[in-house]
Tab-separated table of C-alpha atoms in Angstrom:
chain	number	residue	atom	x	y	z
A	12	MET	CA	226.086	0.388	83.068
A	13	PHE	CA	224.813	3.130	85.354
A	14	GLU	CA	227.814	5.410	84.968
A	15	GLY	CA	227.869	7.924	87.819
A	16	PHE	CA	225.473	5.877	89.963
A	17	THR	CA	226.241	4.705	93.499
A	18	THR	CA	225.622	1.092	94.483
A	19	GLY	CA	224.967	-0.127	97.989
A	20	ARG	CA	223.055	-2.478	100.230
A	21	ILE	CA	220.351	-1.506	102.712
A	22	GLU	CA	219.768	-3.902	105.594
A	23	LEU	CA	216.164	-4.245	106.760
A	24	ASP	CA	214.519	-6.496	109.345
A	25	GLU	CA	213.612	-9.278	106.887
A	26	ALA	CA	215.532	-8.341	103.764
A	27	SER	CA	218.841	-7.108	102.429
A	28	ILE	CA	218.223	-4.833	99.436
A	29	PHE	CA	220.785	-4.077	96.736
A	30	VAL	CA	220.226	-0.637	95.235
A	31	ARG	CA	221.642	1.652	92.555
A	32	HIS	CA	220.981	5.382	92.764
A	33	GLY	CA	222.178	8.528	91.050
A	34	GLY	CA	221.265	11.967	89.789
A	35	GLU	CA	219.920	15.121	91.375
A	36	GLY	CA	216.384	16.395	91.601
A	37	PRO	CA	212.991	14.926	92.539
A	38	PRO	CA	213.318	11.237	93.499
A	39	VAL	CA	212.008	8.462	91.264
A	40	VAL	CA	212.157	4.740	92.063
A	41	LEU	CA	212.057	2.135	89.262
A	42	LEU	CA	210.909	-1.422	90.058
A	43	HIS	CA	211.796	-4.280	87.718
A	44	GLY	CA	209.747	-7.347	86.812
A	45	HIS	CA	210.313	-11.085	86.503
A	46	PRO	CA	212.893	-12.475	85.921
A	47	ARG	CA	214.960	-9.296	85.612
A	48	THR	CA	217.035	-7.302	88.094
A	49	SER	CA	217.455	-3.562	88.543
A	50	ALA	CA	219.926	-3.715	85.650
A	51	THR	CA	216.975	-3.848	83.247
A	52	TRP	CA	216.713	-0.053	83.721
A	53	HIS	CA	220.279	0.619	82.541
A	54	ARG	CA	219.086	2.457	79.412
A	55	VAL	CA	216.194	4.310	81.049
A	56	ALA	CA	217.778	5.472	84.307
A	57	PRO	CA	220.467	7.704	82.716
A	58	LEU	CA	217.829	9.370	80.535
A	59	LEU	CA	215.774	10.224	83.614
A	60	VAL	CA	218.876	11.578	85.351
A	61	ARG	CA	219.440	13.848	82.341
A	62	SER	CA	215.834	14.980	82.676
A	63	GLY	CA	216.576	16.209	86.189
A	64	PHE	CA	215.601	13.363	88.498
A	65	THR	CA	217.268	11.385	91.260
A	66	VAL	CA	216.786	7.773	90.165
A	67	VAL	CA	216.730	4.766	92.509
A	68	CYS	CA	216.817	1.220	91.079
A	69	PRO	CA	216.563	-1.557	93.700
A	70	ASP	CA	216.541	-5.308	93.252
A	71	LEU	CA	213.255	-6.567	94.739
A	72	ARG	CA	213.666	-8.864	97.735
A	73	GLY	CA	214.892	-12.254	96.572
A	74	TYR	CA	215.743	-11.035	93.067
A	75	GLY	CA	219.222	-10.253	91.781
A	76	ARG	CA	221.505	-9.351	94.643
A	77	SER	CA	218.736	-8.695	97.190
A	78	ARG	CA	217.868	-11.303	99.779
A	79	GLY	CA	214.641	-12.118	101.555
A	80	PRO	CA	213.437	-14.439	104.316
A	81	ALA	CA	212.955	-18.172	104.129
A	82	ALA	CA	209.759	-19.274	102.430
A	83	THR	CA	206.711	-19.996	104.583
A	84	GLU	CA	203.469	-21.836	103.880
A	85	ASP	CA	201.463	-18.601	103.633
A	86	HIS	CA	204.075	-16.966	101.311
A	87	ALA	CA	203.768	-13.754	103.347
A	88	GLY	CA	207.503	-13.071	103.197
A	89	TYR	CA	207.173	-12.471	99.456
A	90	SER	CA	203.799	-10.744	99.450
A	91	LYS	CA	203.623	-7.446	97.600
A	92	ARG	CA	202.801	-5.836	100.945
A	93	ALA	CA	206.140	-7.000	102.369
A	94	VAL	CA	208.089	-5.999	99.257
A	95	ALA	CA	206.365	-2.603	99.104
A	96	ALA	CA	207.335	-1.991	102.727
A	97	ASP	CA	210.951	-2.754	101.727
A	98	MET	CA	210.816	-0.103	99.030
A	99	ALA	CA	209.343	2.523	101.345
A	100	ALA	CA	212.102	1.771	103.885
A	101	VAL	CA	214.808	1.905	101.202
A	102	MET	CA	213.635	5.322	100.054
A	103	ARG	CA	213.498	6.627	103.633
A	104	SER	CA	217.032	5.381	104.246
A	105	LEU	CA	218.157	7.342	101.181
A	106	GLY	CA	216.464	10.470	102.547
A	107	HIS	CA	213.298	10.412	100.422
A	108	ASP	CA	209.997	10.457	102.314
A	109	ARG	CA	208.034	11.238	99.123
A	110	PHE	CA	208.809	10.035	95.645
A	111	ALA	CA	207.480	9.116	92.235
A	112	LEU	CA	207.311	5.464	91.320
A	113	ALA	CA	207.298	3.216	88.260
A	114	GLY	CA	206.869	-0.555	88.251
A	115	HIS	CA	207.017	-3.012	85.371
A	116	ASP	CA	205.416	-6.469	85.347
A	117	ARG	CA	205.802	-7.923	88.883
A	118	GLY	CA	207.317	-4.606	89.908
A	119	GLY	CA	204.022	-3.055	88.850
A	120	SER	CA	202.241	-5.227	91.412
A	121	VAL	CA	204.652	-3.936	94.057
A	122	ALA	CA	204.050	-0.367	92.872
A	123	LEU	CA	200.289	-0.843	93.212
A	124	ARG	CA	200.675	-2.124	96.761
A	125	LEU	CA	203.083	0.689	97.638
A	126	ALA	CA	200.614	3.309	96.371
A	127	LEU	CA	197.744	1.692	98.309
A	128	ASP	CA	199.594	0.994	101.567
A	129	HIS	CA	201.806	4.108	101.674
A	130	PRO	CA	199.742	6.854	100.023
A	131	GLY	CA	201.618	9.602	101.844
A	132	ALA	CA	204.906	8.483	100.275
A	133	VAL	CA	203.902	8.070	96.623
A	134	GLN	CA	203.427	11.296	94.661
A	135	ARG	CA	202.802	9.678	91.257
A	136	VAL	CA	202.795	6.090	90.044
A	137	ALA	CA	203.423	4.607	86.597
A	138	LEU	CA	202.190	1.033	86.125
A	139	ILE	CA	203.726	-0.738	83.130
A	140	ASP	CA	202.534	-3.977	81.504
A	141	CYS	CA	200.469	-5.011	84.511
A	142	LEU	CA	197.028	-5.220	86.081
A	143	PRO	CA	195.945	-6.074	89.623
A	144	VAL	CA	196.091	-9.856	90.016
A	145	THR	CA	192.371	-10.004	90.824
A	146	GLU	CA	191.578	-8.309	87.521
A	147	HIS	CA	193.516	-11.022	85.692
A	148	LEU	CA	191.859	-13.805	87.650
A	149	SER	CA	188.361	-12.442	87.112
A	150	ARG	CA	188.944	-12.534	83.344
A	151	ILE	CA	190.422	-16.015	82.950
A	152	THR	CA	189.800	-17.526	79.538
A	153	ALA	CA	191.340	-20.471	77.711
A	154	GLU	CA	193.530	-17.957	75.872
A	155	PHE	CA	194.751	-16.419	79.134
A	156	ALA	CA	195.432	-19.826	80.701
A	157	THR	CA	197.350	-20.915	77.609
A	158	GLN	CA	199.504	-17.805	77.332
A	159	TRP	CA	199.977	-17.237	81.060
A	160	TRP	CA	200.252	-20.877	82.138
A	161	HIS	CA	203.464	-20.135	84.019
A	162	TRP	CA	201.473	-18.349	86.754
A	163	PHE	CA	199.806	-21.624	87.705
A	164	PHE	CA	202.901	-23.755	87.189
A	165	PHE	CA	204.992	-21.471	89.425
A	166	ALA	CA	202.329	-21.754	92.131
A	167	GLN	CA	202.887	-25.512	92.489
A	168	PRO	CA	204.984	-26.642	95.476
A	169	ASP	CA	208.563	-27.781	94.809
A	170	ILE	CA	208.092	-28.983	91.221
A	171	PRO	CA	209.014	-25.678	89.513
A	172	GLU	CA	212.276	-25.444	91.461
A	173	ARG	CA	213.323	-28.902	90.291
A	174	VAL	CA	212.417	-28.184	86.676
A	175	ILE	CA	214.036	-24.735	86.447
A	176	ASN	CA	217.205	-25.456	88.426
A	177	ALA	CA	217.906	-28.550	86.320
A	178	ASP	CA	218.775	-26.233	83.400
A	179	PRO	CA	218.188	-22.544	84.161
A	180	ASP	CA	219.953	-21.397	80.984
A	181	SER	CA	217.375	-23.220	78.879
A	182	TRP	CA	214.452	-22.072	80.995
A	183	TYR	CA	215.411	-18.380	81.145
A	184	ARG	CA	216.402	-17.172	77.708
A	185	GLY	CA	217.813	-13.746	76.993
A	186	ASP	CA	219.507	-11.976	74.110
A	187	PRO	CA	222.653	-10.073	75.148
A	188	GLN	CA	222.380	-7.802	72.120
A	189	SER	CA	218.823	-6.751	72.982
A	190	MET	CA	219.399	-6.627	76.726
A	191	GLY	CA	222.920	-5.191	76.673
A	192	GLN	CA	225.839	-7.458	77.557
A	193	GLU	CA	226.331	-6.302	81.159
A	194	ASN	CA	222.628	-6.459	81.908
A	195	HIS	CA	222.469	-9.919	80.371
A	196	ASP	CA	225.469	-11.129	82.364
A	197	GLU	CA	224.014	-9.880	85.651
A	198	TRP	CA	220.644	-11.426	84.872
A	199	ARG	CA	222.212	-14.742	83.819
A	200	GLU	CA	224.223	-14.963	87.036
A	201	ALA	CA	221.072	-14.325	89.065
A	202	THR	CA	218.944	-16.927	87.284
A	203	ARG	CA	221.585	-19.575	87.982
A	204	ASN	CA	221.133	-19.010	91.734
A	205	PRO	CA	218.661	-21.565	93.201
A	206	ASP	CA	217.886	-19.224	96.104
A	207	MET	CA	216.790	-16.520	93.691
A	208	VAL	CA	214.729	-18.978	91.664
A	209	ARG	CA	212.937	-20.011	94.866
A	210	ALA	CA	212.285	-16.375	95.782
A	211	MET	CA	210.886	-15.583	92.326
A	212	LEU	CA	208.537	-18.556	92.603
A	213	GLU	CA	207.442	-17.385	96.046
A	214	ASP	CA	206.586	-14.043	94.431
A	215	TYR	CA	204.143	-15.867	92.131
A	216	ARG	CA	202.813	-18.106	94.893
A	217	ALA	CA	202.081	-15.013	96.956
A	218	GLY	CA	200.344	-13.471	93.960
A	219	LEU	CA	197.714	-16.204	93.763
A	220	SER	CA	197.154	-16.388	97.520
A	221	ILE	CA	197.944	-13.621	100.009
A	222	ASP	CA	198.226	-10.856	97.375
A	223	LYS	CA	194.841	-11.819	95.958
A	224	GLN	CA	193.381	-11.670	99.469
A	225	HIS	CA	194.837	-8.197	100.067
A	226	GLU	CA	193.369	-6.894	96.799
A	227	GLN	CA	189.973	-8.348	97.623
A	228	GLU	CA	190.104	-6.556	100.969
A	229	ASP	CA	190.989	-3.308	99.178
A	230	ARG	CA	187.992	-3.654	96.870
A	231	ALA	CA	185.648	-4.397	99.772
A	232	ALA	CA	186.956	-1.359	101.678
A	233	GLY	CA	186.896	0.933	98.645
A	234	THR	CA	190.634	1.584	98.901
A	235	ARG	CA	191.946	3.293	95.751
A	236	ILE	CA	195.131	4.896	94.468
A	237	ARG	CA	195.022	8.524	95.570
A	238	CYS	CA	197.838	9.948	93.450
A	239	PRO	CA	197.900	10.421	89.656
A	240	ALA	CA	198.507	7.147	87.803
A	241	LEU	CA	200.042	6.581	84.366
A	242	ILE	CA	199.229	3.280	82.654
A	243	LEU	CA	201.681	2.118	79.983
A	244	TRP	CA	201.696	-1.111	78.010
A	245	SER	CA	203.784	-2.723	75.292
A	246	ARG	CA	201.810	-2.894	72.067
A	247	ARG	CA	203.686	-6.003	70.920
A	248	ASP	CA	202.834	-7.811	74.147
A	249	ASP	CA	199.414	-9.356	74.865
A	250	LEU	CA	197.855	-7.184	77.597
A	251	GLU	CA	195.691	-5.101	75.263
A	252	ASP	CA	194.849	-8.105	73.085
A	253	LEU	CA	193.532	-10.018	76.092
A	254	TYR	CA	191.623	-7.253	77.851
A	255	GLY	CA	191.136	-4.237	75.619
A	256	ASP	CA	192.104	-0.793	76.934
A	257	PRO	CA	194.077	-1.278	80.198
A	258	VAL	CA	193.319	2.309	81.246
A	259	GLU	CA	189.623	1.460	81.591
A	260	ILE	CA	190.426	-1.429	83.920
A	261	TRP	CA	192.699	0.728	86.059
A	262	ARG	CA	189.921	3.318	86.481
A	263	ARG	CA	188.414	0.842	88.965
A	264	TRP	CA	191.513	1.329	91.125
A	265	ALA	CA	192.409	5.018	90.798
A	266	GLU	CA	190.695	8.380	90.348
A	267	ASP	CA	193.262	10.171	88.172
A	268	VAL	CA	194.278	7.777	85.376
A	269	ARG	CA	195.767	8.302	81.947
A	270	GLY	CA	197.908	6.142	79.674
A	271	HIS	CA	198.953	4.855	76.277
A	272	GLY	CA	200.737	2.009	74.556
A	273	ILE	CA	204.400	1.973	73.528
A	274	ASP	CA	205.690	0.265	70.383
A	275	SER	CA	207.707	-2.474	72.089
A	276	GLY	CA	207.791	-6.059	73.225
A	277	HIS	CA	207.326	-6.923	76.880
A	278	HIS	CA	210.734	-5.810	78.155
A	279	VAL	CA	210.095	-2.193	77.252
A	280	ALA	CA	212.918	-0.712	79.357
A	281	GLU	CA	215.399	-2.623	77.203
A	282	GLN	CA	213.588	-2.472	73.853
A	283	ALA	CA	212.161	1.080	73.789
A	284	PRO	CA	214.051	3.024	76.472
A	285	GLU	CA	213.754	6.456	74.844
A	286	ALA	CA	209.983	6.256	74.466
A	287	LEU	CA	209.550	4.903	77.984
A	288	ALA	CA	211.879	7.461	79.578
A	289	SER	CA	210.144	10.304	77.738
A	290	SER	CA	206.699	9.192	78.924
A	291	LEU	CA	207.917	8.785	82.507
A	292	ALA	CA	209.765	12.110	82.560
A	293	ASP	CA	206.726	14.019	81.257
A	294	PHE	CA	204.447	12.348	83.772
A	295	PHE	CA	206.744	12.726	86.763
A	296	ALA	CA	207.353	16.394	85.914
A	297	ASP	CA	203.584	16.899	85.367
A	298	ARG	CA	204.130	18.048	81.787
A	299	PRO	CA	201.310	17.641	79.247
A	300	GLU	CA	202.017	14.790	76.847
């Protein structure tokens, strides 16, 4: 995976971030979702390098080979604000004060926070298979609660750790053929690490508490995404089925919004890398689709 890329670790005040980066040209950072690592981008990143970009793929704090602080009662150490600050610091340490950004799933929540909190750093943002957490919570139905029950299970104290760590291989299921063997092996090693499981759960606990509060404050203050935003979703996932056109929801959060679905299941970077890379490359290069 990631032939020609450099790997390294960037030490920050509260976190130690593992990062892959390669290519030449305008910088792009790709943020993975749950329960993946930066390896999920192994099919997309080389395509973006060939399109003329420098590509940076970090593990979010607590995921994969990155490390974060001990959990606290307010979950602030795993808030999207804290993780977004990590990503801004990582990019500065690599010499990139301004960059384009794509986030999938939980990485999309980090990308939203990064665009809101660091508007001078983010030139363009692609948000994939995600909505602001407050938009989800304001639309809760029995269907949502049934399909997304894990959000509320993960938010419980201590119980999820005991359940998941008892048999992580049964809890987290992946197909090495679909994922790619090396990606699968890296992901499997990570999900067997109780510290990473705890950090991933803290991510969700933050989502329903401090992250929700931060989004509510944004709405009250009228804070919006200033840069162009591309909204992408997997047509064989449930986002559009639950809510209709995601672009219309994101118009509440950004001025310049466009988007479309991709014929894929949820893990689009692994299942439809060519289509995803093409959409990202056109958007980041400001080419008409």
